[in-house]
Short mmCIF file of C-alpha atoms and ligand atoms in Angstrom, two decimals:
data_model
loop_
_atom_site.label_atom_id
_atom_site.label_comp_id
_atom_site.label_asym_id
_atom_site.label_seq_id
_atom_site.Cartn_x
_atom_site.Cartn_y
_atom_site.Cartn_z
CA MET K 1 56.59 35.31 -189.78
CA SER K 2 56.04 31.71 -188.72
CA ALA K 3 56.04 30.52 -184.89
CA CYS K 4 59.06 28.59 -185.76
CA ALA K 5 60.88 31.61 -187.31
CA LYS K 6 59.86 33.79 -184.23
CA SER K 7 61.27 31.51 -182.01
CA ALA K 8 64.22 31.42 -184.09
CA ALA K 9 64.86 35.15 -184.02
CA ARG K 10 64.35 35.33 -180.29
CA MET K 11 66.70 32.66 -179.78
CA LYS K 12 69.33 34.29 -181.88
CA SER K 13 68.89 37.52 -180.08
CA ARG K 14 69.51 35.78 -176.74
CA TRP K 15 72.92 34.16 -178.03
CA ARG K 16 74.10 37.41 -179.47
CA SER K 17 73.84 38.82 -176.06
CA MET K 18 75.71 35.86 -174.57
CA ASN K 19 79.77 35.25 -174.80
CA LEU K 20 79.38 31.86 -176.00
CA SER K 21 80.70 30.71 -179.40
CA TRP K 22 81.73 27.54 -180.99
CA ASN K 23 85.58 27.17 -181.49
CA ARG K 24 86.14 23.82 -182.60
CA LYS K 25 87.64 22.42 -185.93
CA HIS K 26 86.32 19.04 -185.79
CA LEU K 27 83.16 17.18 -184.53
CA LEU K 28 84.64 13.73 -183.41
CA ASP K 29 82.56 12.85 -180.41
CA ILE K 30 80.01 14.03 -177.95
CA GLU K 31 82.12 12.96 -175.12
CA SER K 32 84.76 15.84 -175.17
CA LEU K 33 81.69 18.32 -175.79
CA SER K 34 80.40 20.46 -172.91
CA ALA K 35 76.82 21.20 -172.26
CA GLU K 36 77.00 24.48 -173.59
CA GLU K 37 78.57 23.32 -176.90
CA ILE K 38 75.86 21.19 -177.22
CA LEU K 39 73.29 23.74 -176.88
CA ILE K 40 75.13 26.06 -179.47
CA VAL K 41 74.31 23.34 -181.96
CA LEU K 42 70.77 22.40 -181.02
CA ASP K 43 70.03 26.30 -181.04
CA THR K 44 71.85 26.76 -184.50
CA ALA K 45 69.81 23.88 -185.97
CA ARG K 46 66.75 25.50 -184.92
CA ALA K 47 67.70 28.54 -186.70
CA PHE K 48 68.71 26.42 -189.77
CA ARG K 49 65.18 24.72 -189.35
CA ALA K 50 63.47 28.07 -189.78
CA VAL K 51 65.51 28.67 -192.85
CA GLY K 52 64.05 25.40 -193.98
CA GLU K 53 60.65 26.75 -193.72
CA ARG K 54 61.38 29.65 -196.26
CA ALA K 55 60.80 29.32 -200.06
CA ILE K 56 64.32 29.34 -200.78
CA LYS K 57 65.79 26.97 -198.53
CA LYS K 58 69.33 27.45 -199.74
CA VAL K 59 71.93 29.47 -198.10
CA PRO K 60 75.48 30.27 -199.12
CA ALA K 61 77.31 29.51 -195.88
CA LEU K 62 79.55 26.64 -197.61
CA ARG K 63 79.99 28.32 -201.03
CA GLY K 64 83.36 27.40 -202.66
CA LYS K 65 83.94 24.69 -199.98
CA THR K 66 84.23 21.03 -201.07
CA VAL K 67 83.01 18.55 -198.61
CA VAL K 68 83.62 14.93 -199.13
CA ASN K 69 81.35 12.37 -197.78
CA LEU K 70 83.63 9.62 -197.16
CA PHE K 71 81.40 6.61 -196.23
CA VAL K 72 83.39 3.36 -195.80
CA GLU K 73 80.21 1.36 -193.98
CA PRO K 74 76.37 1.49 -195.39
CA SER K 75 74.10 4.21 -194.48
CA THR K 76 70.63 5.50 -195.62
CA ARG K 77 69.62 8.15 -193.08
CA THR K 78 73.04 9.68 -192.09
CA ARG K 79 74.67 9.59 -195.87
CA ILE K 80 71.47 11.45 -197.21
CA SER K 81 70.90 13.96 -194.90
CA PHE K 82 74.48 15.18 -194.78
CA GLU K 83 74.30 15.47 -198.59
CA LEU K 84 71.05 17.16 -198.63
CA ALA K 85 72.59 19.43 -195.97
CA GLU K 86 75.67 20.18 -198.06
CA GLN K 87 73.34 21.15 -200.91
CA ARG K 88 71.23 23.56 -198.72
CA LEU K 89 74.38 25.17 -197.52
CA THR K 90 75.74 25.50 -201.28
CA ALA K 91 78.93 23.27 -200.75
CA ASP K 92 80.43 21.23 -203.74
CA ILE K 93 80.00 17.91 -202.81
CA ILE K 94 82.05 14.45 -203.52
CA ASN K 95 80.20 11.45 -202.56
CA PHE K 96 82.90 8.79 -202.07
CA THR K 97 81.74 5.04 -202.24
CA ALA K 98 83.91 2.50 -200.65
CA GLU K 99 82.82 -0.29 -202.90
CA ALA K 100 83.89 1.68 -206.10
CA SER K 101 87.25 3.06 -204.83
CA SER K 102 90.65 1.97 -204.87
CA LEU K 103 90.22 0.62 -201.06
CA LYS K 104 89.17 -2.21 -202.93
CA LYS K 105 92.67 -2.62 -204.37
CA GLY K 106 94.35 -2.09 -201.18
CA GLU K 107 94.75 1.42 -200.53
CA THR K 108 95.01 2.61 -196.93
CA LEU K 109 92.26 4.92 -195.36
CA LYS K 110 95.48 7.37 -194.66
CA ASP K 111 96.37 7.40 -198.28
CA THR K 112 92.65 7.60 -199.54
CA ALA K 113 92.18 10.79 -197.34
CA ARG K 114 95.39 12.26 -198.40
CA ASN K 115 94.44 12.06 -201.92
CA LEU K 116 91.00 13.84 -201.16
CA GLU K 117 92.97 16.37 -199.30
CA ALA K 118 95.24 16.72 -202.45
CA LEU K 119 91.81 17.75 -204.26
CA ASN K 120 91.57 20.53 -201.65
CA ALA K 121 88.72 18.80 -199.57
CA ASP K 122 87.85 21.17 -196.85
CA ILE K 123 85.47 18.89 -194.80
CA ILE K 124 85.34 15.24 -194.59
CA VAL K 125 82.36 13.60 -193.15
CA ILE K 126 83.42 10.19 -192.32
CA ARG K 127 81.78 6.61 -191.75
CA HIS K 128 83.96 3.85 -190.71
CA SER K 129 83.46 0.59 -189.05
CA ALA K 130 86.87 1.00 -186.72
CA SER K 131 86.36 3.09 -183.86
CA GLY K 132 88.80 6.00 -184.04
CA ALA K 133 88.91 6.37 -187.37
CA PRO K 134 87.58 10.08 -187.52
CA HIS K 135 90.24 10.87 -184.73
CA PHE K 136 93.00 9.17 -186.92
CA LEU K 137 92.18 11.30 -189.76
CA SER K 138 92.04 14.71 -187.84
CA ARG K 139 95.90 13.95 -186.63
CA PHE K 140 97.16 14.36 -190.04
CA LEU K 141 94.93 16.12 -192.21
CA ARG K 142 94.40 19.71 -192.70
CA ALA K 143 90.76 19.49 -193.58
CA ARG K 144 87.91 19.48 -191.30
CA ILE K 145 86.38 16.27 -189.72
CA ILE K 146 82.81 15.23 -188.83
CA ASN K 147 82.03 11.88 -187.47
CA ALA K 148 79.22 10.13 -189.02
CA GLY K 149 79.77 6.86 -186.96
CA ASP K 150 82.77 5.11 -186.34
CA GLY K 151 82.41 1.30 -185.22
CA ALA K 152 80.76 1.09 -181.64
CA HIS K 153 82.55 4.27 -180.39
CA GLU K 154 80.10 7.28 -181.08
CA HIS K 155 77.52 8.60 -183.52
CA PRO K 156 77.44 12.31 -182.54
CA THR K 157 75.28 13.81 -185.14
CA GLN K 158 72.58 11.00 -184.33
CA ALA K 159 72.78 11.95 -180.46
CA LEU K 160 72.65 15.71 -181.33
CA LEU K 161 69.37 15.13 -183.74
CA ASP K 162 67.72 12.55 -180.96
CA VAL K 163 68.21 15.67 -178.17
CA PHE K 164 67.01 18.06 -180.72
CA THR K 165 64.03 15.91 -181.28
CA ILE K 166 63.24 15.35 -177.51
CA ARG K 167 63.65 19.12 -177.02
CA GLU K 168 60.94 19.68 -179.40
CA LYS K 169 58.49 17.41 -177.49
CA LYS K 170 59.33 17.92 -174.13
CA PRO K 171 59.70 21.09 -171.83
CA ALA K 172 63.35 20.37 -170.97
CA ILE K 173 65.74 17.69 -171.21
CA ALA K 174 67.13 18.11 -167.63
CA GLY K 175 65.03 15.79 -165.18
CA LEU K 176 63.88 13.96 -168.10
CA HIS K 177 63.86 9.98 -167.85
CA VAL K 178 65.13 8.33 -170.80
CA THR K 179 65.33 4.56 -171.26
CA ILE K 180 67.79 3.16 -173.72
CA LEU K 181 66.63 -0.26 -174.80
CA GLY K 182 68.34 -2.70 -176.61
CA ASP K 183 72.11 -3.72 -177.75
CA ILE K 184 73.75 -1.29 -175.89
CA LEU K 185 77.49 -2.74 -175.96
CA TYR K 186 77.84 -2.59 -179.62
CA SER K 187 76.04 0.67 -180.15
CA ARG K 188 77.72 3.98 -181.09
CA VAL K 189 74.17 5.63 -180.83
CA ALA K 190 74.06 4.63 -177.19
CA ARG K 191 77.05 6.05 -175.98
CA SER K 192 76.75 9.45 -177.96
CA ASN K 193 73.21 9.45 -176.33
CA ILE K 194 74.21 8.78 -173.22
CA TRP K 195 77.07 11.41 -173.14
CA ALA K 196 74.71 14.17 -174.71
CA LEU K 197 71.72 13.39 -172.40
CA THR K 198 73.67 13.13 -169.20
CA LYS K 199 75.48 16.32 -169.75
CA LEU K 200 72.06 17.92 -170.33
CA GLY K 201 70.77 16.84 -166.95
CA ALA K 202 68.42 13.72 -167.99
CA HIS K 203 68.29 10.49 -166.08
CA VAL K 204 69.37 7.71 -168.33
CA THR K 205 68.32 4.02 -167.82
CA LEU K 206 69.92 1.47 -170.17
CA CYS K 207 68.19 -2.02 -170.37
CA GLY K 208 68.46 -5.16 -172.44
CA PRO K 209 70.24 -8.73 -172.34
CA PRO K 210 72.98 -8.81 -169.67
CA THR K 211 75.53 -9.79 -172.58
CA LEU K 212 74.66 -6.56 -174.30
CA VAL K 213 74.40 -4.04 -171.22
CA PRO K 214 77.34 -4.53 -169.19
CA LYS K 215 77.22 -3.01 -165.80
CA VAL K 216 80.36 -0.96 -166.69
CA PHE K 217 78.01 1.47 -168.50
CA GLU K 218 76.99 2.71 -165.06
CA GLN K 219 80.53 4.76 -164.88
CA MET K 220 79.03 6.66 -167.66
CA GLY K 221 76.40 8.28 -165.29
CA CYS K 222 73.48 5.98 -166.18
CA ARG K 223 71.56 3.17 -164.24
CA VAL K 224 71.44 -0.19 -165.83
CA THR K 225 68.61 -2.69 -165.29
CA TYR K 226 67.54 -5.89 -166.88
CA ASN K 227 63.89 -5.61 -165.65
CA VAL K 228 62.17 -4.18 -168.91
CA ASP K 229 58.84 -3.47 -167.46
CA GLU K 230 60.65 -1.47 -164.58
CA ALA K 231 62.68 0.28 -167.30
CA ILE K 232 60.00 1.47 -169.39
CA ALA K 233 57.34 2.27 -166.62
CA GLN K 234 58.98 5.65 -165.47
CA ALA K 235 60.30 6.62 -168.74
CA ASP K 236 59.40 9.75 -170.76
CA ILE K 237 61.26 8.55 -173.66
CA ILE K 238 61.87 5.07 -174.62
CA ASN K 239 65.05 4.85 -177.27
CA LEU K 240 64.99 1.64 -178.81
CA LEU K 241 67.97 -0.17 -180.69
CA ARG K 242 68.33 -2.63 -182.92
CA ILE K 243 70.51 -5.84 -182.43
CA GLN K 244 73.98 -4.73 -184.31
CA HIS K 245 74.86 -8.42 -185.71
CA GLU K 246 77.49 -6.78 -187.84
CA ARG K 247 79.69 -5.74 -184.94
CA GLN K 248 78.89 -9.01 -182.88
CA ARG K 249 81.63 -11.64 -182.77
CA LYS K 250 79.60 -14.56 -180.79
CA THR K 251 76.12 -15.21 -180.10
CA MET K 252 75.11 -12.83 -177.38
CA PHE K 253 71.49 -14.28 -177.02
CA PRO K 254 69.91 -17.48 -177.99
CA SER K 255 67.45 -16.24 -180.53
CA LEU K 256 65.63 -13.24 -182.01
CA GLY K 257 62.20 -14.73 -180.91
CA GLU K 258 63.45 -14.85 -177.42
CA TYR K 259 64.96 -11.46 -177.45
CA THR K 260 61.42 -10.06 -178.82
CA SER K 261 59.54 -11.62 -175.91
CA LEU K 262 61.98 -10.73 -173.18
CA PHE K 263 63.02 -7.27 -174.22
CA GLY K 264 60.93 -6.11 -177.53
CA LEU K 265 58.47 -3.12 -177.35
CA THR K 266 55.22 -5.03 -177.84
CA ARG K 267 51.64 -3.69 -177.83
CA GLU K 268 51.37 -5.41 -174.34
CA ARG K 269 54.34 -3.41 -172.92
CA LEU K 270 53.49 -0.38 -174.31
CA LYS K 271 50.26 -0.21 -172.45
CA ARG K 272 52.52 -0.53 -169.22
CA THR K 273 54.24 3.03 -170.18
CA LYS K 274 53.19 6.56 -168.97
CA PRO K 275 50.41 7.98 -171.49
CA GLY K 276 52.90 10.76 -172.69
CA ALA K 277 55.88 8.42 -173.00
CA LEU K 278 57.50 9.00 -176.81
CA ILE K 279 59.26 6.27 -178.85
CA MET K 280 62.29 6.75 -180.33
CA HIS K 281 64.88 4.86 -182.71
CA PRO K 282 67.75 5.75 -184.81
CA GLY K 283 66.99 3.15 -187.52
CA PRO K 284 67.07 1.14 -189.26
CA ILE K 285 64.43 -0.42 -187.63
CA ASN K 286 63.73 -4.42 -187.50
CA ARG K 287 59.88 -4.39 -187.40
CA GLY K 288 58.60 -7.36 -185.13
CA VAL K 289 62.08 -7.67 -183.26
CA GLU K 290 63.06 -4.77 -180.99
CA ILE K 291 59.78 -2.99 -182.10
CA ASP K 292 56.31 -4.05 -182.91
CA SER K 293 55.29 -2.71 -186.50
CA GLU K 294 52.26 -1.07 -185.32
CA ILE K 295 54.07 0.81 -182.55
CA ALA K 296 56.82 2.14 -185.09
CA ASP K 297 54.10 3.74 -187.09
CA CYS K 298 51.91 5.09 -184.11
CA ASP K 299 51.39 8.80 -183.03
CA ARG K 300 53.82 8.07 -180.16
CA SER K 301 56.59 7.49 -182.44
CA LEU K 302 59.06 10.07 -183.29
CA ILE K 303 61.16 7.97 -185.73
CA LEU K 304 60.51 10.18 -188.75
CA ASP K 305 60.74 12.98 -186.73
CA GLN K 306 64.17 12.21 -185.94
CA VAL K 307 65.03 11.75 -189.62
CA THR K 308 63.62 15.07 -190.73
CA ASN K 309 65.57 17.01 -187.68
CA GLY K 310 68.61 15.38 -188.95
CA LEU K 311 68.68 17.77 -191.80
CA ALA K 312 68.74 20.84 -189.75
CA VAL K 313 71.41 19.49 -186.92
CA ARG K 314 73.72 18.30 -189.73
CA MET K 315 73.44 21.74 -191.39
CA ALA K 316 74.31 23.14 -188.23
CA VAL K 317 77.10 20.97 -187.74
CA LEU K 318 78.62 21.78 -190.91
CA PHE K 319 78.22 25.46 -190.83
CA LEU K 320 79.69 25.48 -187.22
CA ILE K 321 82.76 23.20 -188.25
CA ASN K 322 83.32 25.32 -191.30
CA GLY K 323 83.87 28.53 -188.91
CA GLY K 324 80.27 29.55 -187.96
CA LYS K 325 80.26 30.73 -184.10
CA GLY K 326 76.57 29.90 -183.42
CA PRO K 327 72.96 30.78 -183.92
CA GLN K 328 73.37 34.17 -184.17
CA GLU K 329 75.28 34.12 -187.42
CA VAL K 330 72.52 32.29 -189.49
CA GLU K 331 71.19 34.08 -192.01
CA ALA K 332 68.21 35.78 -191.26
N1 CP Q 1 70.72 6.10 -187.84
C1 CP Q 1 71.52 5.70 -188.62
O1 CP Q 1 72.97 6.16 -188.48
O2 CP Q 1 71.02 5.52 -189.84
P1 CP Q 1 72.05 4.92 -191.39
O3 CP Q 1 72.90 3.82 -190.78
O4 CP Q 1 71.02 4.70 -192.04
O5 CP Q 1 72.76 6.08 -191.51
#
């Protein structure tokens, strides 16, 4: 038995003795989850990662279930890892491509979703540019809904895979100093990460241009600073965000060059971080803008670990949303 499988077995035995289980039909956001629910997802993901180390990586948890990947906004990482997670769980999969659909002929999201349900979709994984689109579907569909990113609101599975990745590398989330640097205002990743990290007891600092990091974010329990050197000096984790031009309605700073010189993680700035500080980024990265290209590929970068962990986390979310109670139920 591998070390990962042994640790998953110990963790499953612990959950069996606890009276905690997942009881939600949808995963719409992190804001409404408790710390215990976040831990159920993380430990279930750890159990699925152990499954991923076996010769046969497939389990029948979603056999006979139909999952629709309803991506109405571009995606590489989230879409592909959801699809692979569904394959590993033996689901029947429908990949809906907005560009090739009747949305282009004026059909509404509501009618599109009701047609998918008429084909007996059990789970709908939705990405949409409108904040609240997953919540909207959850109000009238029988299907279970997973939010794969809605506008600038939330990206819950990204935050879950981010905290999963941090938990792998650091002894505890509680007490950790996490700096999120970049375009916070338009970032669903930032909002979901803030909720997840603060619920688990981390100290979160936000930094970036004042136009992209309004002080109102302090109401979410984090600290806001515009001094990048100070923001990164104490950080155990630096999570970089790209500038989300697709959501900005006006110019938020003079130029990309100025952004990089004032807020980019350059090699010079990296020297001023703690030696054990780790670098994260949800992707897609803009090399040479928010992150120096060499830093993206250096051994302190967790960027590809995040992508790898996305598979186990999305398997866990699909399993729980389909009625799984927690890691104790993941097939040995
Ligand atoms: N991190 C993330 O959501 O990437 P994609 O847009 O490629 O899915």
